[in-house]
mmCIF file of C-alpha atoms and ligand atoms in Angstrom:
data_model
loop_
_atom_site.group_PDB
_atom_site.id
_atom_site.type_symbol
_atom_site.label_atom_id
_atom_site.label_comp_id
_atom_site.label_asym_id
_atom_site.label_seq_id
_atom_site.Cartn_x
_atom_site.Cartn_y
_atom_site.Cartn_z
ATOM 1 C CA MET A 1 0.000 0.000 0.000
ATOM 2 C CA LEU A 2 1.137 3.525 -0.703
ATOM 3 C CA ASP A 3 2.421 5.297 2.374
ATOM 4 C CA THR A 4 0.590 8.586 2.041
ATOM 5 C CA ALA A 5 2.570 10.206 4.834
ATOM 6 C CA THR A 6 5.917 9.899 3.071
ATOM 7 C CA ALA A 7 4.962 9.522 -0.592
ATOM 8 C CA PRO A 8 5.870 12.578 -2.674
ATOM 9 C CA ARG A 9 2.806 14.632 -3.365
ATOM 10 C CA PRO A 10 1.960 15.524 -6.938
ATOM 11 C CA PRO A 11 1.736 19.246 -7.623
ATOM 12 C CA ALA A 12 -1.713 20.693 -6.859
ATOM 13 C CA SER A 13 -2.065 21.846 -10.438
ATOM 14 C CA GLY A 14 -0.297 21.785 -13.760
ATOM 15 C CA PRO A 15 1.101 18.742 -15.497
ATOM 16 C CA ALA A 16 2.905 16.243 -13.293
ATOM 17 C CA ALA A 17 6.475 16.212 -14.541
ATOM 18 C CA GLY A 18 6.908 14.040 -17.568
ATOM 19 C CA GLU A 19 3.870 11.807 -17.248
ATOM 20 C CA THR A 20 2.099 11.467 -20.579
ATOM 21 C CA ILE A 21 -1.470 10.216 -20.339
ATOM 22 C CA LEU A 22 -2.566 10.478 -23.964
ATOM 23 C CA GLU A 23 -0.388 10.035 -26.995
ATOM 24 C CA VAL A 24 -1.275 10.508 -30.641
ATOM 25 C CA ASN A 25 1.362 8.945 -32.868
ATOM 26 C CA ASN A 26 1.594 10.125 -36.432
ATOM 27 C CA ILE A 27 -2.056 9.634 -37.356
ATOM 28 C CA GLU A 28 -3.542 10.015 -40.765
ATOM 29 C CA VAL A 29 -7.288 10.500 -41.212
ATOM 30 C CA ILE A 30 -9.176 10.054 -44.442
ATOM 31 C CA TYR A 31 -12.828 11.000 -45.030
ATOM 32 C CA ASN A 32 -14.953 9.150 -47.564
ATOM 33 C CA HIS A 33 -11.985 6.927 -48.489
ATOM 34 C CA VAL A 34 -10.340 9.751 -50.453
ATOM 35 C CA ILE A 35 -10.035 13.039 -48.598
ATOM 36 C CA LEU A 36 -6.797 13.080 -46.625
ATOM 37 C CA VAL A 37 -7.347 15.496 -43.759
ATOM 38 C CA LEU A 38 -4.765 14.652 -41.095
ATOM 39 C CA LYS A 39 -1.334 14.076 -42.568
ATOM 40 C CA GLY A 40 0.677 12.609 -39.724
ATOM 41 C CA VAL A 41 -0.345 14.353 -36.506
ATOM 42 C CA SER A 42 1.492 13.587 -33.268
ATOM 43 C CA LEU A 43 0.623 14.969 -29.839
ATOM 44 C CA SER A 44 1.646 14.222 -26.331
ATOM 45 C CA VAL A 45 -0.806 15.188 -23.589
ATOM 46 C CA PRO A 46 0.597 15.333 -20.055
ATOM 47 C CA LYS A 47 -1.490 14.101 -17.145
ATOM 48 C CA GLY A 48 -3.059 16.911 -15.168
ATOM 49 C CA GLY A 49 -2.273 19.570 -17.760
ATOM 50 C CA ILE A 50 -4.244 21.808 -20.091
ATOM 51 C CA THR A 51 -3.072 21.277 -23.662
ATOM 52 C CA ALA A 52 -4.375 23.460 -26.486
ATOM 53 C CA LEU A 53 -4.857 22.376 -30.064
ATOM 54 C CA LEU A 54 -4.840 25.581 -32.094
ATOM 55 C CA GLY A 55 -5.400 26.524 -35.697
ATOM 56 C CA GLY A 56 -7.831 28.225 -38.044
ATOM 57 C CA ASN A 57 -10.908 27.030 -39.857
ATOM 58 C CA GLY A 58 -10.571 23.532 -41.213
ATOM 59 C CA ALA A 59 -7.078 22.976 -39.799
ATOM 60 C CA GLY A 60 -8.082 19.565 -38.443
ATOM 61 C CA LYS A 61 -8.694 20.240 -34.749
ATOM 62 C CA THR A 62 -12.111 18.596 -34.526
ATOM 63 C CA THR A 63 -10.945 15.706 -36.669
ATOM 64 C CA THR A 64 -8.053 15.104 -34.264
ATOM 65 C CA LEU A 65 -10.346 15.080 -31.226
ATOM 66 C CA LYS A 66 -12.819 12.791 -32.971
ATOM 67 C CA ALA A 67 -10.024 10.468 -34.000
ATOM 68 C CA ILE A 68 -9.019 10.177 -30.357
ATOM 69 C CA SER A 69 -12.540 9.477 -29.104
ATOM 70 C CA ASN A 70 -13.391 7.300 -32.101
ATOM 71 C CA LEU A 71 -16.269 9.417 -33.306
ATOM 72 C CA LEU A 72 -15.154 9.499 -36.935
ATOM 73 C CA GLU A 73 -17.125 6.512 -38.114
ATOM 74 C CA SER A 74 -20.423 8.379 -38.267
ATOM 75 C CA GLU A 75 -18.686 10.986 -40.428
ATOM 76 C CA ARG A 76 -17.333 8.402 -42.829
ATOM 77 C CA GLY A 77 -13.852 9.111 -41.603
ATOM 78 C CA GLU A 78 -11.161 6.693 -40.487
ATOM 79 C CA VAL A 79 -7.697 6.606 -39.013
ATOM 80 C CA THR A 80 -5.630 4.972 -41.748
ATOM 81 C CA LYS A 81 -2.175 5.307 -40.233
ATOM 82 C CA GLY A 82 -0.604 5.757 -36.827
ATOM 83 C CA SER A 83 -1.950 4.975 -33.373
ATOM 84 C CA ILE A 84 -3.437 6.501 -30.244
ATOM 85 C CA THR A 85 -2.524 5.350 -26.764
ATOM 86 C CA TYR A 86 -4.110 6.187 -23.433
ATOM 87 C CA ARG A 87 -2.205 5.358 -20.279
ATOM 88 C CA GLY A 88 0.110 3.331 -22.461
ATOM 89 C CA GLU A 89 -2.632 1.163 -23.957
ATOM 90 C CA ASN A 90 -3.609 1.226 -27.586
ATOM 91 C CA VAL A 91 -7.096 2.776 -27.856
ATOM 92 C CA THR A 92 -7.059 3.488 -31.594
ATOM 93 C CA ASP A 93 -10.094 1.289 -32.239
ATOM 94 C CA LEU A 94 -11.821 1.509 -28.885
ATOM 95 C CA ASP A 95 -15.447 2.605 -29.155
ATOM 96 C CA PRO A 96 -16.458 5.903 -27.517
ATOM 97 C CA ALA A 97 -18.455 4.287 -24.684
ATOM 98 C CA ARG A 98 -15.500 2.149 -23.636
ATOM 99 C CA LEU A 99 -13.250 5.149 -23.759
ATOM 100 C CA VAL A 100 -15.628 6.974 -21.409
ATOM 101 C CA LYS A 101 -15.286 4.026 -19.024
ATOM 102 C CA ARG A 102 -11.505 4.478 -19.194
ATOM 103 C CA GLY A 103 -12.002 8.122 -18.247
ATOM 104 C CA VAL A 104 -11.905 10.023 -21.541
ATOM 105 C CA ILE A 105 -14.906 12.062 -22.635
ATOM 106 C CA GLN A 106 -15.422 14.521 -25.439
ATOM 107 C CA VAL A 107 -17.464 17.713 -25.253
ATOM 108 C CA MET A 108 -18.491 18.322 -28.826
ATOM 109 C CA GLU A 109 -18.293 21.561 -30.738
ATOM 110 C CA GLY A 110 -21.666 23.298 -30.722
ATOM 111 C CA ARG A 111 -22.582 22.160 -27.193
ATOM 112 C CA HIS A 112 -25.018 19.354 -27.694
ATOM 113 C CA CYS A 113 -27.524 19.438 -24.862
ATOM 114 C CA PHE A 114 -30.851 17.646 -24.904
ATOM 115 C CA GLU A 115 -33.071 20.633 -25.605
ATOM 116 C CA HIS A 116 -36.242 19.190 -24.134
ATOM 117 C CA LEU A 117 -34.677 18.179 -20.854
ATOM 118 C CA THR A 118 -33.967 20.568 -18.013
ATOM 119 C CA ILE A 119 -30.398 21.537 -17.194
ATOM 120 C CA GLU A 120 -30.409 19.173 -14.230
ATOM 121 C CA GLU A 121 -31.799 16.285 -16.263
ATOM 122 C CA ASN A 122 -29.065 16.938 -18.837
ATOM 123 C CA LEU A 123 -26.419 16.807 -16.128
ATOM 124 C CA LEU A 124 -27.821 13.531 -14.810
ATOM 125 C CA THR A 125 -27.617 11.915 -18.251
ATOM 126 C CA GLY A 126 -23.842 12.414 -17.924
ATOM 127 C CA ALA A 127 -23.793 9.939 -15.036
ATOM 128 C CA TYR A 128 -25.260 7.062 -17.027
ATOM 129 C CA THR A 129 -22.076 4.994 -17.087
ATOM 130 C CA ARG A 130 -21.638 5.285 -13.343
ATOM 131 C CA THR A 131 -22.190 2.335 -11.076
ATOM 132 C CA ASP A 132 -21.335 3.906 -7.737
ATOM 133 C CA GLY A 133 -24.858 4.718 -6.610
ATOM 134 C CA ALA A 134 -27.264 7.617 -6.273
ATOM 135 C CA ALA A 135 -25.535 9.268 -3.327
ATOM 136 C CA ALA A 136 -22.263 9.628 -5.244
ATOM 137 C CA VAL A 137 -24.091 11.017 -8.253
ATOM 138 C CA LYS A 138 -25.880 13.536 -6.040
ATOM 139 C CA ARG A 139 -22.552 14.608 -4.544
ATOM 140 C CA ASP A 140 -21.139 15.166 -7.996
ATOM 141 C CA LEU A 141 -24.162 17.147 -9.075
ATOM 142 C CA GLU A 142 -23.383 19.413 -6.150
ATOM 143 C CA MET A 143 -19.744 19.538 -7.277
ATOM 144 C CA VAL A 144 -20.832 20.615 -10.786
ATOM 145 C CA TYR A 145 -23.047 23.335 -9.317
ATOM 146 C CA GLU A 146 -20.092 24.597 -7.273
ATOM 147 C CA TYR A 147 -18.064 25.062 -10.460
ATOM 148 C CA PHE A 148 -21.029 26.354 -12.454
ATOM 149 C CA PRO A 149 -23.217 28.462 -10.119
ATOM 150 C CA ARG A 150 -25.139 29.591 -13.177
ATOM 151 C CA LEU A 151 -26.296 26.019 -13.807
ATOM 152 C CA ARG A 152 -27.671 25.792 -10.286
ATOM 153 C CA GLU A 153 -29.751 28.905 -10.934
ATOM 154 C CA ARG A 154 -31.002 27.462 -14.199
ATOM 155 C CA ARG A 155 -31.348 23.843 -13.109
ATOM 156 C CA LYS A 156 -35.097 23.689 -13.655
ATOM 157 C CA SER A 157 -35.002 25.434 -17.044
ATOM 158 C CA GLN A 158 -35.430 23.564 -20.260
ATOM 159 C CA ALA A 159 -31.970 23.493 -21.868
ATOM 160 C CA GLY A 160 -33.302 24.605 -25.254
ATOM 161 C CA TYR A 161 -34.335 27.916 -23.736
ATOM 162 C CA THR A 162 -31.036 28.720 -22.050
ATOM 163 C CA SER A 163 -28.304 30.935 -23.520
ATOM 164 C CA GLY A 164 -25.332 29.742 -25.570
ATOM 165 C CA GLY A 165 -23.017 30.214 -22.596
ATOM 166 C CA GLU A 166 -25.325 28.228 -20.324
ATOM 167 C CA GLN A 167 -25.540 25.434 -22.878
ATOM 168 C CA GLN A 168 -21.749 25.296 -23.111
ATOM 169 C CA MET A 169 -21.635 25.060 -19.323
ATOM 170 C CA CYS A 170 -24.309 22.372 -19.406
ATOM 171 C CA ALA A 171 -22.309 20.297 -21.904
ATOM 172 C CA MET A 172 -19.173 20.639 -19.793
ATOM 173 C CA GLY A 173 -21.045 19.900 -16.570
ATOM 174 C CA ARG A 174 -22.584 16.811 -18.099
ATOM 175 C CA ALA A 175 -19.127 15.576 -19.093
ATOM 176 C CA LEU A 176 -17.924 16.149 -15.529
ATOM 177 C CA MET A 177 -20.760 13.968 -14.237
ATOM 178 C CA SER A 178 -19.033 10.944 -15.768
ATOM 179 C CA ARG A 179 -16.105 11.652 -13.407
ATOM 180 C CA PRO A 180 -13.613 11.811 -16.265
ATOM 181 C CA GLU A 181 -9.873 11.764 -15.966
ATOM 182 C CA THR A 182 -9.502 13.549 -19.312
ATOM 183 C CA ILE A 183 -11.835 15.917 -21.165
ATOM 184 C CA LEU A 184 -11.510 16.587 -24.886
ATOM 185 C CA LEU A 185 -13.110 19.993 -25.266
ATOM 186 C CA ASP A 186 -13.926 21.224 -28.744
ATOM 187 C CA GLU A 187 -14.058 24.991 -29.339
ATOM 188 C CA PRO A 188 -15.598 26.050 -26.011
ATOM 189 C CA SER A 189 -15.462 29.725 -27.007
ATOM 190 C CA MET A 190 -17.491 29.328 -30.192
ATOM 191 C CA GLY A 191 -20.138 32.003 -30.586
ATOM 192 C CA LEU A 192 -19.737 33.392 -27.075
ATOM 193 C CA ALA A 193 -19.140 36.989 -25.998
ATOM 194 C CA PRO A 194 -15.587 37.672 -24.742
ATOM 195 C CA GLN A 195 -16.628 37.954 -21.104
ATOM 196 C CA LEU A 196 -18.342 34.572 -21.228
ATOM 197 C CA VAL A 197 -15.361 33.012 -22.981
ATOM 198 C CA GLU A 198 -13.220 34.182 -20.095
ATOM 199 C CA GLN A 199 -15.687 32.702 -17.602
ATOM 200 C CA ILE A 200 -15.667 29.340 -19.373
ATOM 201 C CA PHE A 201 -11.874 29.222 -19.372
ATOM 202 C CA GLU A 202 -11.768 30.208 -15.695
ATOM 203 C CA ILE A 203 -13.951 27.180 -14.999
ATOM 204 C CA VAL A 204 -11.686 24.938 -17.103
ATOM 205 C CA LYS A 205 -8.773 26.139 -14.985
ATOM 206 C CA ALA A 206 -10.694 25.612 -11.735
ATOM 207 C CA VAL A 207 -11.712 22.068 -12.722
ATOM 208 C CA ASN A 208 -8.157 21.305 -13.831
ATOM 209 C CA GLU A 209 -6.735 22.514 -10.537
ATOM 210 C CA GLY A 210 -9.524 21.353 -8.247
ATOM 211 C CA GLU A 211 -10.248 17.917 -9.704
ATOM 212 C CA GLY A 212 -6.970 17.250 -11.500
ATOM 213 C CA VAL A 213 -8.830 16.688 -14.781
ATOM 214 C CA THR A 214 -6.563 16.649 -17.846
ATOM 215 C CA PHE A 215 -7.771 18.820 -20.739
ATOM 216 C CA LEU A 216 -7.063 18.689 -24.435
ATOM 217 C CA LEU A 217 -8.927 21.607 -25.934
ATOM 218 C CA ALA A 218 -9.355 22.702 -29.517
ATOM 219 C CA GLU A 219 -9.589 26.444 -30.054
ATOM 220 C CA GLN A 220 -9.515 29.003 -32.830
ATOM 221 C CA ASN A 221 -9.219 31.645 -30.139
ATOM 222 C CA THR A 222 -5.448 31.405 -29.736
ATOM 223 C CA ASN A 223 -5.267 34.364 -27.446
ATOM 224 C CA VAL A 224 -7.474 33.044 -24.677
ATOM 225 C CA ALA A 225 -6.361 29.421 -25.096
ATOM 226 C CA LEU A 226 -2.685 30.278 -24.652
ATOM 227 C CA ARG A 227 -3.428 32.235 -21.511
ATOM 228 C CA TYR A 228 -4.988 29.193 -19.842
ATOM 229 C CA ALA A 229 -3.171 26.246 -21.410
ATOM 230 C CA HIS A 230 0.220 24.973 -20.303
ATOM 231 C CA TYR A 231 1.250 23.726 -23.730
ATOM 232 C CA GLY A 232 0.029 24.289 -27.278
ATOM 233 C CA TYR A 233 0.115 22.644 -30.685
ATOM 234 C CA ILE A 234 -0.652 24.634 -33.817
ATOM 235 C CA LEU A 235 -2.289 22.742 -36.661
ATOM 236 C CA GLU A 236 -2.406 23.875 -40.255
ATOM 237 C CA SER A 237 -3.854 21.860 -43.117
ATOM 238 C CA GLY A 238 -3.716 18.671 -41.097
ATOM 239 C CA ARG A 239 -0.160 19.016 -39.826
ATOM 240 C CA VAL A 240 1.377 20.238 -36.600
ATOM 241 C CA VAL A 241 3.434 23.244 -37.673
ATOM 242 C CA MET A 242 4.589 24.365 -34.262
ATOM 243 C CA ASP A 243 4.355 23.350 -30.623
ATOM 244 C CA GLY A 244 5.694 24.600 -27.338
ATOM 245 C CA GLU A 245 5.038 25.844 -23.821
ATOM 246 C CA ALA A 246 2.120 28.278 -23.875
ATOM 247 C CA GLY A 247 4.277 31.161 -22.636
ATOM 248 C CA ALA A 248 6.854 30.616 -25.363
ATOM 249 C CA LEU A 249 4.180 30.394 -28.072
ATOM 250 C CA ARG A 250 2.621 33.646 -26.860
ATOM 251 C CA GLU A 251 5.965 35.362 -27.325
ATOM 252 C CA ASN A 252 6.773 33.750 -30.667
ATOM 253 C CA PRO A 253 6.808 36.439 -33.412
ATOM 254 C CA ASP A 254 5.059 34.199 -35.976
ATOM 255 C CA VAL A 255 2.337 33.223 -33.535
ATOM 256 C CA LYS A 256 1.908 36.874 -32.580
ATOM 257 C CA GLU A 257 1.646 37.916 -36.195
ATOM 258 C CA PHE A 258 -0.545 35.166 -37.614
ATOM 259 C CA TYR A 259 -2.604 33.970 -34.672
ATOM 260 C CA LEU A 260 -2.711 36.776 -32.168
ATOM 261 C CA GLY A 261 -3.272 39.477 -34.787
ATOM 262 C CA MET A 262 -0.331 41.593 -33.687
ATOM 263 C CA SER A 263 3.234 42.158 -34.737
ATOM 264 C CA ASP A 264 6.049 44.569 -34.033
ATOM 265 C CA GLU A 265 4.572 46.919 -36.583
ATOM 266 C CA GLY A 266 1.131 46.668 -35.050
ATOM 267 C CA ARG A 267 -2.013 45.142 -36.456
ATOM 268 C CA LYS A 268 -1.838 43.668 -39.917
ATOM 269 C CA SER A 269 -3.815 45.276 -42.681
ATOM 270 C CA PHE A 270 -5.896 43.119 -44.990
ATOM 271 C CA ARG A 271 -3.297 43.478 -47.732
ATOM 272 C CA ASP A 272 -0.620 42.088 -45.448
ATOM 273 C CA VAL A 273 -2.881 39.222 -44.507
ATOM 274 C CA ARG A 274 -3.388 38.325 -48.142
ATOM 275 C CA SER A 275 0.288 37.635 -48.610
ATOM 276 C CA TYR A 276 0.692 35.856 -45.316
ATOM 277 C CA ARG A 277 0.961 32.332 -46.677
ATOM 278 C CA ARG A 278 4.020 33.258 -48.655
ATOM 279 C CA ARG A 279 5.670 34.736 -45.619
ATOM 280 C CA LYS A 280 5.024 31.951 -43.188
ATOM 281 C CA ARG A 281 8.463 30.696 -42.373
ATOM 282 C CA TRP A 282 7.324 27.269 -41.229
ATOM 283 C CA LEU A 283 5.487 26.526 -44.451
ATOM 284 C CA ALA A 284 8.543 27.123 -46.608
HETATM 285 N N1 ATP B 301 -17.301 14.532 -42.572
HETATM 286 C C1 ATP B 301 -16.382 15.099 -43.375
HETATM 287 N N2 ATP B 301 -16.244 14.707 -44.659
HETATM 288 C C2 ATP B 301 -15.308 15.271 -45.461
HETATM 289 N N3 ATP B 301 -14.460 16.238 -45.083
HETATM 290 C C3 ATP B 301 -14.551 16.678 -43.819
HETATM 291 C C4 ATP B 301 -15.512 16.147 -42.881
HETATM 292 N N4 ATP B 301 -15.367 16.781 -41.705
HETATM 293 C C5 ATP B 301 -14.371 17.666 -41.874
HETATM 294 N N5 ATP B 301 -13.879 17.620 -43.133
HETATM 295 C C6 ATP B 301 -12.765 18.433 -43.675
HETATM 296 O O1 ATP B 301 -11.627 18.176 -42.904
HETATM 297 C C7 ATP B 301 -10.867 19.362 -42.700
HETATM 298 C C8 ATP B 301 -10.641 19.572 -41.222
HETATM 299 O O2 ATP B 301 -11.877 19.841 -40.591
HETATM 300 P P1 ATP B 301 -12.037 19.988 -39.022
HETATM 301 O O3 ATP B 301 -13.480 20.099 -38.736
HETATM 302 O O4 ATP B 301 -11.267 18.928 -38.347
HETATM 303 O O5 ATP B 301 -11.293 21.395 -38.767
HETATM 304 P P2 ATP B 301 -11.280 22.317 -37.510
HETATM 305 O O6 ATP B 301 -9.850 22.675 -37.256
HETATM 306 O O7 ATP B 301 -12.021 21.710 -36.385
HETATM 307 O O8 ATP B 301 -12.031 23.626 -38.024
HETATM 308 P P3 ATP B 301 -13.035 24.630 -37.273
HETATM 309 O O9 ATP B 301 -12.172 25.540 -36.461
HETATM 310 O O10 ATP B 301 -13.709 25.351 -38.379
HETATM 311 O O11 ATP B 301 -13.954 23.827 -36.421
HETATM 312 C C9 ATP B 301 -11.641 20.476 -43.380
HETATM 313 O O12 ATP B 301 -11.071 20.689 -44.628
HETATM 314 C C10 ATP B 301 -13.030 19.910 -43.518
HETATM 315 O O13 ATP B 301 -13.657 20.430 -44.668
HETATM 316 MG MG1 MG B 302 -13.696 22.236 -35.320
#
């Protein structure tokens, strides 16, 4: 048995040094047997960290997350090369429900709540794989309401009538109800006002620190993602073009220019943006 009195304690937050929980090894994804979308993507997600998957429209962020959680089949997509491991075990072909049992859950882009159920009923559907009894589920509902006070206020409201921000919270809260070890979060900022985006990311940080949940999150909003993530990968046209500690990426001149909309000369004009592909050093 582990001697808790003398065992080294893991850090309260942030990735535990060196421990990789999820690994994507050089995967290729093809849609409809012909469209090659991911062209050899590799990622390493540390346990207990927040890792950001960045990139513009159509870069392949959602495809990467769906490849991990095995949700590509319904889209006529498949992983044709490479492998995905979770806690060292190959999960490349594991179906989504089994992956949830292993502790990995995806929160889809566009916050899919059941519109006709109340917020609380939605949250309870997240506990369907649990076998540890009603009392534990009730405790976790309380835990979700602590992180999302807004959901407590709205718990009796039909989800379809709540705001976009509340639905995003509902989708995240429902994922938390499965007691996940890792959450794959797709574009949590989509369509939300800046203040709400900030609130959502504050909650991601609180859940990461408070519950030790590992996050891999896809975001077009590089600015906010790099302020909350520990590490980032930038995808372009189905390839990782750059990766690094979040702080280093924020200071990188190319990232500043092309993803944060700033440069030493100030904001780029449209004309500059038009020629940006040519000037991207990493695409040379
Ligand atoms: N079901 C599909 N069938 C064919 N092509 C697809 C399918 N889904 C996505 N694609 C294509 O794959 C590429 C990557 O799409 P993906 O949705 O992964 O990008 P993304 O980075 O999540 O973009 P966004 O930020 O707009 O959500 C795009 O070119 C897209 O058109
Ligand atoms: Mg997407």
